[in-house]
Amino acid sequence: MDENVRFIYDQVDRHHAWFAKSLPMIASENVISPLARELLLSDFGDRYAEGLPGERYYQGNAYTDEVEIRVTELAKALFRCRHADPRLISGTTANMAVYFALMEPGDIMTSVALSHGAHISSAKFGAAGMRGVNTVNYPFDVDRMNIDVDGTAKLITLVKPKVAAFGQSVFLFPTPLTELRDAFQEAGCHVWYDAAHVIGLIAGGKFQDPLREGADVMTGSTHKTLPGPQHGIMLSDSADEKFIKRLLRAVFPGVLSNHHLHAMAALGVTLAEHIEFGRAYADQIVRNAKALAQALHEHGIKVLAERHGFTASHAIALDVTAQGGGAKVSADLEKANIVTNKNLLPWDTSPVKPNGVRVGTQELTRLGMREAQMREVATLVARVAVKGEDPGKVAAEVASLRKEFNTVHFCFTPDAEAHKRWRMA
Ligand SMILES: *Cc1c(COP(=O)(O)O)cnc(C)c1O
């Protein structure tokens, strides 16, 4: 085998072996189901389909069109809305399409501040700023880890943004959208909800239902709490055809040419699985997050929003100032094969030395773990982060816990025929 090819295959093999004995707890990740994964290898990934089914710029789309129509229908059914666009190739691309559709350079958008958990795609130095959008941040209630409702209503009424944006990457509690309805009306703004992290919980009937609570458009990643391929989605329940046309044109030709048909097909499988298993899955994710937070708290780790039940989502935020800071703790945990990320806390002043660690339960839940395992996980985390035990020793116990939880749950079982059909011999 070519040396470079061998090198790359070796690294991927080693990555697989490593993750198979690890606790993956990055709040933005998940594992795709076997049936969905199989589609990522299909010939769909070699093809082009620009535009919409039936109006393509290329020939050869007879079956990709059928799939796209079905995936769109599944998305509309799952999210109970009139419009779904499964072509976005990532959450950030979906957000860029919102900027293209609804904003011009110089327009004002109100949004959550980065230090309060927002994503770079809505920040001044990210996609929003690069589109020329001026962002004004909401006041934030650190105790509740949520935007301050009264202050936010006042701000929106005062600055009358073109778009009021919501959603975070540290997203612990539902956004009080209903409470802001009057402010939206008075400002005459569009309401955009970035559901990247929580879209799987929303689809599972947990968290909140933004399209029923005043959001005109919702975007999301499809690989965080929705356990699908790395891809994006855009949804709207608007009956305004002009509005939907603007969204469609912003997606293509705005931010996309081809839209990764293999991922779109895989997303269809994920949506079908979520229709079947999403409620049970979302419920267990949130239960696990609460159980993990409580157990970590009992081990002496400061978990944010303690007075409000720590979380209502898949994610929890830890303040590890006392344990040496986010960089140290997340690096030590990684040596024990517990994979998390350091994260800015609302009161952090240095983005390079954040005092937080963000943790998500969606992937461990996907692997079949429940509250009892969350307590075990908390003990393992505390042995590294609080007691300062040798991470190498803890890693052995991480591996033995993980051994019992190595299959993907909340998905259809592939039959032998369908599985591995297009893998070349
Ligand atoms: C993850 C995330 C995104 C971007 O998603 P990608 O699919 O990685 O591009 C956008 N917004 C928020 C709030 C996110 O957390």
PDB file of C-alpha atoms and ligand atoms in Angstrom, residues 28 90-93 95 119 121 167-169 194 196-197 221 223-224 231, ligand 1:
ATOM      1  CA  SER A  28     -22.111  18.910  19.655  1.00  0.00           C
ATOM      2  CA  SER A  90     -23.966  22.314   7.831  1.00  0.00           C
ATOM      3  CA  GLY A  91     -25.516  24.415  10.552  1.00  0.00           C
ATOM      4  CA  THR A  92     -23.261  27.336   9.720  1.00  0.00           C
ATOM      5  CA  THR A  93     -24.268  27.170   6.054  1.00  0.00           C
ATOM      6  CA  ASN A  95     -27.198  30.327   9.226  1.00  0.00           C
ATOM      7  CA  HIS A 119     -21.979  30.287  18.282  1.00  0.00           C
ATOM      8  CA  SER A 121     -21.584  32.020  13.143  1.00  0.00           C
ATOM      9  CA  GLY A 167     -30.033  29.908  20.205  1.00  0.00           C
ATOM     10  CA  GLN A 168     -26.718  28.970  21.762  1.00  0.00           C
ATOM     11  CA  SER A 169     -23.940  26.416  21.779  1.00  0.00           C
ATOM     12  CA  ASP A 194     -30.743  28.531  15.739  1.00  0.00           C
ATOM     13  CA  ALA A 196     -28.169  23.473  16.102  1.00  0.00           C
ATOM     14  CA  HIS A 197     -27.664  21.905  19.515  1.00  0.00           C
ATOM     15  CA  SER A 221     -27.094  21.023  12.538  1.00  0.00           C
ATOM     16  CA  HIS A 223     -25.472  15.726  14.019  1.00  0.00           C
ATOM     17  CA  LYS A 224     -25.738  17.006  17.586  1.00  0.00           C
ATOM     18  CA  HIS A 231     -25.237  18.243   7.626  1.00  0.00           C
TER      19      HIS A 231
HETATM   20  C1  LIG B   1     -22.833  23.872  16.140  1.00  0.00           C
HETATM   21  C2  LIG B   1     -23.530  25.146  15.969  1.00  0.00           C
HETATM   22  C3  LIG B   1     -23.678  25.736  14.706  1.00  0.00           C
HETATM   23  C4  LIG B   1     -22.906  25.278  13.488  1.00  0.00           C
HETATM   24  O1  LIG B   1     -23.062  24.041  13.117  1.00  0.00           O
HETATM   25  P1  LIG B   1     -22.122  23.299  12.062  1.00  0.00           P
HETATM   26  O2  LIG B   1     -23.024  22.222  11.606  1.00  0.00           O
HETATM   27  O3  LIG B   1     -20.938  22.857  12.839  1.00  0.00           O
HETATM   28  O4  LIG B   1     -21.761  24.270  11.004  1.00  0.00           O
HETATM   29  C5  LIG B   1     -24.484  26.840  14.579  1.00  0.00           C
HETATM   30  N1  LIG B   1     -25.087  27.376  15.636  1.00  0.00           N
HETATM   31  C6  LIG B   1     -24.945  26.865  16.872  1.00  0.00           C
HETATM   32  C7  LIG B   1     -25.671  27.513  17.999  1.00  0.00           C
HETATM   33  C8  LIG B   1     -24.148  25.749  17.075  1.00  0.00           C
HETATM   34  O5  LIG B   1     -23.980  25.281  18.309  1.00  0.00           O
END
